[in-house]
Amino acid sequence: MQYLKNRYQFEKYIKGYLISSAFWYVINALYLLIRYDALQFYNRFIDNNEFFIIHSELKFALLANAVLALFLGWFSWNFYFFLDKRSKLKSWQRGTLIFIIVSVETSLLLSIGDYMGKNIYPEGLPYFNELSQQSFIIYAVYVMMAGALINSLFQLKDILGPELFQTALRGDYYTPKEEHRVFMFLDLYNSTSIAECLGHMKYSRLIQDCYRTMTDPISFSKASVYQYVGDEIVLTWPLEKGIKNNRCIQLFYDIDATLKSRRDYFMEKYGVMPEFKAGIHAGIVATSQVGVIKREVAYHGDTVNATSRLQEKCKELGYQVLMSEDVVTLLNSQFKEVGTHQFRGKKQPLKIFTTEDKPLANSFTHECPSIESTVGALLPKKVDGSVEGI
């Protein structure tokens, strides 16, 4: 399936399905236990033998719920996972689709539960049997609210990323905390020229494709996506994770190799092979949750600014990746020293390194036509072959 075309998406699908199934088991079990608790209130009106039967039937209902939870988890998770298709629908169409799916889920749940109960107990399970006759609307609303809750949590996790999602739930950054982190600022080389050549819509699709292509290497390196800023992506690790197995530098070359593996695709669709340049630095930052109308976790400090300046220096010096001495001293590898440079806004100069022996290639200039040549091709030509109006 095209939606499961990379490792990260596949792992996300499996984990999401298991979490969704577990969630539905808990939600349905809670509903069954609430109904059982209500029956306990009336146990004085029924004999002990009948109450024992109801108690044993509850055990079977909870067991049957495990099977139903697998089905409901698959149904609701697919609805969320294939969100890209729903995004093409209008609001009223999405609302109608949600209503239909909830109705189908509820009907199937009741039908399967009733069928399973009647095959074991001739009179059917009180929980499923009575629910199908008296409480369909109440349970449908219950399912809709539960589905909205879990889909909202999944959406929040995708917006924040796995690491920040967990810290947000724990409330770690309500007050600023000092952390030692590694940062990578990754930026598309020659982005302005490419944007002028492709136009903003096609350029936006190029950026989307680039970020999708990077997904597997980023996931494998345990990096967190801090921000997408136009054609720049900011990645970060806690210090121990970032330097382990040289992840912070290895990630750059994994991304570069992954992009090059799709060279034919990029050339055919966009006429350009995207190249990225990166600055990598490590240091202490203050991490805090900021904002009132819109909240996010932000990193403050000289480390973030210095990483951005390193990335900007790549084009000036002609290298794809530059690292600070603070990172190099923590990694188990040899790097080429580029020199000591003074960065804007910093009092002390910074010694920087690279892994390359040759400067950054510029494949864009001869693979993507300029605006002038494109316009010239559309203007009428004179008899001698020259172009009118130029």
mmCIF file of N, CA and C in Angstrom, residues 85-133:
data_model
loop_
_atom_site.group_PDB
_atom_site.id
_atom_site.type_symbol
_atom_site.label_atom_id
_atom_site.label_comp_id
_atom_site.label_asym_id
_atom_site.label_seq_id
_atom_site.Cartn_x
_atom_site.Cartn_y
_atom_site.Cartn_z
ATOM 1 N N LYS A 85 -6.548 11.474 2.948
ATOM 2 C CA LYS A 85 -7.688 11.413 2.050
ATOM 3 C C LYS A 85 -8.852 12.234 2.585
ATOM 4 N N ARG A 86 -9.028 12.209 3.911
ATOM 5 C CA ARG A 86 -10.117 12.985 4.484
ATOM 6 C C ARG A 86 -9.864 14.478 4.330
ATOM 7 N N SER A 87 -8.586 14.874 4.281
ATOM 8 C CA SER A 87 -8.282 16.294 4.195
ATOM 9 C C SER A 87 -8.758 16.909 2.886
ATOM 10 N N LYS A 88 -9.027 16.082 1.878
ATOM 11 C CA LYS A 88 -9.513 16.583 0.605
ATOM 12 C C LYS A 88 -11.022 16.793 0.612
ATOM 13 N N LEU A 89 -11.685 16.358 1.679
ATOM 14 C CA LEU A 89 -13.131 16.490 1.758
ATOM 15 C C LEU A 89 -13.516 17.824 2.393
ATOM 16 N N LYS A 90 -14.725 18.279 2.114
ATOM 17 C CA LYS A 90 -15.251 19.484 2.738
ATOM 18 C C LYS A 90 -15.688 19.157 4.163
ATOM 19 N N SER A 91 -15.945 20.203 4.948
ATOM 20 C CA SER A 91 -16.280 20.005 6.364
ATOM 21 C C SER A 91 -17.521 19.147 6.541
ATOM 22 N N TRP A 92 -18.583 19.432 5.760
ATOM 23 C CA TRP A 92 -19.812 18.667 5.924
ATOM 24 C C TRP A 92 -19.624 17.222 5.482
ATOM 25 N N GLN A 93 -18.730 17.000 4.490
ATOM 26 C CA GLN A 93 -18.448 15.637 4.051
ATOM 27 C C GLN A 93 -17.700 14.862 5.124
ATOM 28 N N ARG A 94 -16.743 15.534 5.802
ATOM 29 C CA ARG A 94 -16.021 14.871 6.890
ATOM 30 C C ARG A 94 -16.958 14.540 8.039
ATOM 31 N N GLY A 95 -17.865 15.488 8.356
ATOM 32 C CA GLY A 95 -18.829 15.240 9.417
ATOM 33 C C GLY A 95 -19.738 14.065 9.105
ATOM 34 N N THR A 96 -20.198 13.999 7.847
ATOM 35 C CA THR A 96 -21.051 12.882 7.424
ATOM 36 C C THR A 96 -20.291 11.566 7.501
ATOM 37 N N LEU A 97 -19.021 11.593 7.065
ATOM 38 C CA LEU A 97 -18.200 10.392 7.097
ATOM 39 C C LEU A 97 -17.996 9.904 8.531
ATOM 40 N N ILE A 98 -17.761 10.829 9.446
ATOM 41 C CA ILE A 98 -17.583 10.461 10.849
ATOM 42 C C ILE A 98 -18.859 9.823 11.399
ATOM 43 N N PHE A 99 -20.012 10.428 11.077
ATOM 44 C CA PHE A 99 -21.284 9.901 11.564
ATOM 45 C C PHE A 99 -21.532 8.485 11.042
ATOM 46 N N ILE A 100 -21.240 8.263 9.753
ATOM 47 C CA ILE A 100 -21.451 6.941 9.155
ATOM 48 C C ILE A 100 -20.544 5.904 9.805
ATOM 49 N N ILE A 101 -19.265 6.270 9.994
ATOM 50 C CA ILE A 101 -18.310 5.321 10.571
ATOM 51 C C ILE A 101 -18.703 4.963 12.006
ATOM 52 N N VAL A 102 -19.098 5.979 12.799
ATOM 53 C CA VAL A 102 -19.508 5.708 14.179
ATOM 54 C C VAL A 102 -20.740 4.820 14.205
ATOM 55 N N SER A 103 -21.705 5.080 13.308
ATOM 56 C CA SER A 103 -22.920 4.264 13.254
ATOM 57 C C SER A 103 -22.603 2.828 12.886
ATOM 58 N N VAL A 104 -21.715 2.660 11.887
ATOM 59 C CA VAL A 104 -21.338 1.309 11.454
ATOM 60 C C VAL A 104 -20.592 0.588 12.566
ATOM 61 N N GLU A 105 -19.641 1.300 13.212
ATOM 62 C CA GLU A 105 -18.889 0.687 14.312
ATOM 63 C C GLU A 105 -19.823 0.217 15.421
ATOM 64 N N THR A 106 -20.737 1.106 15.813
ATOM 65 C CA THR A 106 -21.654 0.771 16.905
ATOM 66 C C THR A 106 -22.556 -0.395 16.533
ATOM 67 N N SER A 107 -23.104 -0.373 15.322
ATOM 68 C CA SER A 107 -23.993 -1.450 14.880
ATOM 69 C C SER A 107 -23.268 -2.785 14.843
ATOM 70 N N LEU A 108 -22.048 -2.784 14.295
ATOM 71 C CA LEU A 108 -21.285 -4.021 14.227
ATOM 72 C C LEU A 108 -20.916 -4.514 15.621
ATOM 73 N N LEU A 109 -20.558 -3.574 16.511
ATOM 74 C CA LEU A 109 -20.230 -3.957 17.881
ATOM 75 C C LEU A 109 -21.415 -4.663 18.542
ATOM 76 N N LEU A 110 -22.588 -4.067 18.396
ATOM 77 C CA LEU A 110 -23.772 -4.645 19.026
ATOM 78 C C LEU A 110 -24.142 -5.979 18.395
ATOM 79 N N SER A 111 -24.051 -6.043 17.069
ATOM 80 C CA SER A 111 -24.426 -7.270 16.363
ATOM 81 C C SER A 111 -23.490 -8.421 16.709
ATOM 82 N N ILE A 112 -22.182 -8.133 16.676
ATOM 83 C CA ILE A 112 -21.206 -9.180 16.990
ATOM 84 C C ILE A 112 -21.333 -9.613 18.445
ATOM 85 N N GLY A 113 -21.483 -8.623 19.343
ATOM 86 C CA GLY A 113 -21.636 -8.958 20.748
ATOM 87 C C GLY A 113 -22.883 -9.782 21.011
ATOM 88 N N ASP A 114 -23.982 -9.411 20.377
ATOM 89 C CA ASP A 114 -25.237 -10.148 20.547
ATOM 90 C C ASP A 114 -25.113 -11.570 20.001
ATOM 91 N N TYR A 115 -24.454 -11.701 18.839
ATOM 92 C CA TYR A 115 -24.280 -13.019 18.219
ATOM 93 C C TYR A 115 -23.421 -13.926 19.097
ATOM 94 N N MET A 116 -22.291 -13.365 19.578
ATOM 95 C CA MET A 116 -21.397 -14.166 20.415
ATOM 96 C C MET A 116 -22.087 -14.562 21.717
ATOM 97 N N GLY A 117 -22.862 -13.627 22.286
ATOM 98 C CA GLY A 117 -23.545 -13.941 23.525
ATOM 99 C C GLY A 117 -24.574 -15.040 23.357
ATOM 100 N N LYS A 118 -25.360 -14.994 22.310
ATOM 101 C CA LYS A 118 -26.426 -15.972 22.106
ATOM 102 C C LYS A 118 -25.888 -17.353 21.767
ATOM 103 N N ASN A 119 -24.682 -17.431 21.241
ATOM 104 C CA ASN A 119 -24.091 -18.737 20.952
ATOM 105 C C ASN A 119 -23.569 -19.419 22.204
ATOM 106 N N ILE A 120 -23.357 -18.642 23.242
ATOM 107 C CA ILE A 120 -22.899 -19.211 24.509
ATOM 108 C C ILE A 120 -24.055 -19.316 25.501
ATOM 109 N N TYR A 121 -24.869 -18.272 25.539
ATOM 110 C CA TYR A 121 -26.018 -18.225 26.445
ATOM 111 C C TYR A 121 -27.294 -18.115 25.616
ATOM 112 N N PRO A 122 -28.212 -19.038 25.751
ATOM 113 C CA PRO A 122 -29.448 -19.029 24.950
ATOM 114 C C PRO A 122 -30.217 -17.707 25.043
ATOM 115 N N GLU A 123 -30.181 -17.046 26.180
ATOM 116 C CA GLU A 123 -30.950 -15.816 26.357
ATOM 117 C C GLU A 123 -30.133 -14.562 26.040
ATOM 118 N N GLY A 124 -28.881 -14.770 25.668
ATOM 119 C CA GLY A 124 -28.042 -13.626 25.326
ATOM 120 C C GLY A 124 -27.426 -12.967 26.546
ATOM 121 N N LEU A 125 -26.345 -12.225 26.315
ATOM 122 C CA LEU A 125 -25.686 -11.515 27.404
ATOM 123 C C LEU A 125 -26.499 -10.284 27.794
ATOM 124 N N PRO A 126 -26.717 -10.065 29.078
ATOM 125 C CA PRO A 126 -27.482 -8.884 29.494
ATOM 126 C C PRO A 126 -26.853 -7.579 28.995
ATOM 127 N N TYR A 127 -25.539 -7.523 28.991
ATOM 128 C CA TYR A 127 -24.864 -6.278 28.639
ATOM 129 C C TYR A 127 -25.038 -5.951 27.158
ATOM 130 N N PHE A 128 -24.722 -6.902 26.273
ATOM 131 C CA PHE A 128 -24.862 -6.660 24.839
ATOM 132 C C PHE A 128 -26.321 -6.716 24.408
ATOM 133 N N ASN A 129 -27.046 -7.685 24.932
ATOM 134 C CA ASN A 129 -28.421 -7.891 24.488
ATOM 135 C C ASN A 129 -29.305 -6.693 24.841
ATOM 136 N N GLU A 130 -29.232 -6.271 26.107
ATOM 137 C CA GLU A 130 -30.041 -5.148 26.533
ATOM 138 C C GLU A 130 -29.583 -3.854 25.877
ATOM 139 N N LEU A 131 -28.298 -3.732 25.648
ATOM 140 C CA LEU A 131 -27.770 -2.533 25.019
ATOM 141 C C LEU A 131 -28.332 -2.350 23.627
ATOM 142 N N SER A 132 -28.455 -3.425 22.890
ATOM 143 C CA SER A 132 -28.937 -3.330 21.516
ATOM 144 C C SER A 132 -30.407 -2.947 21.461
ATOM 145 N N GLN A 133 -31.130 -3.194 22.533
ATOM 146 C CA GLN A 133 -32.559 -2.906 22.541
ATOM 147 C C GLN A 133 -32.892 -1.553 23.162
#
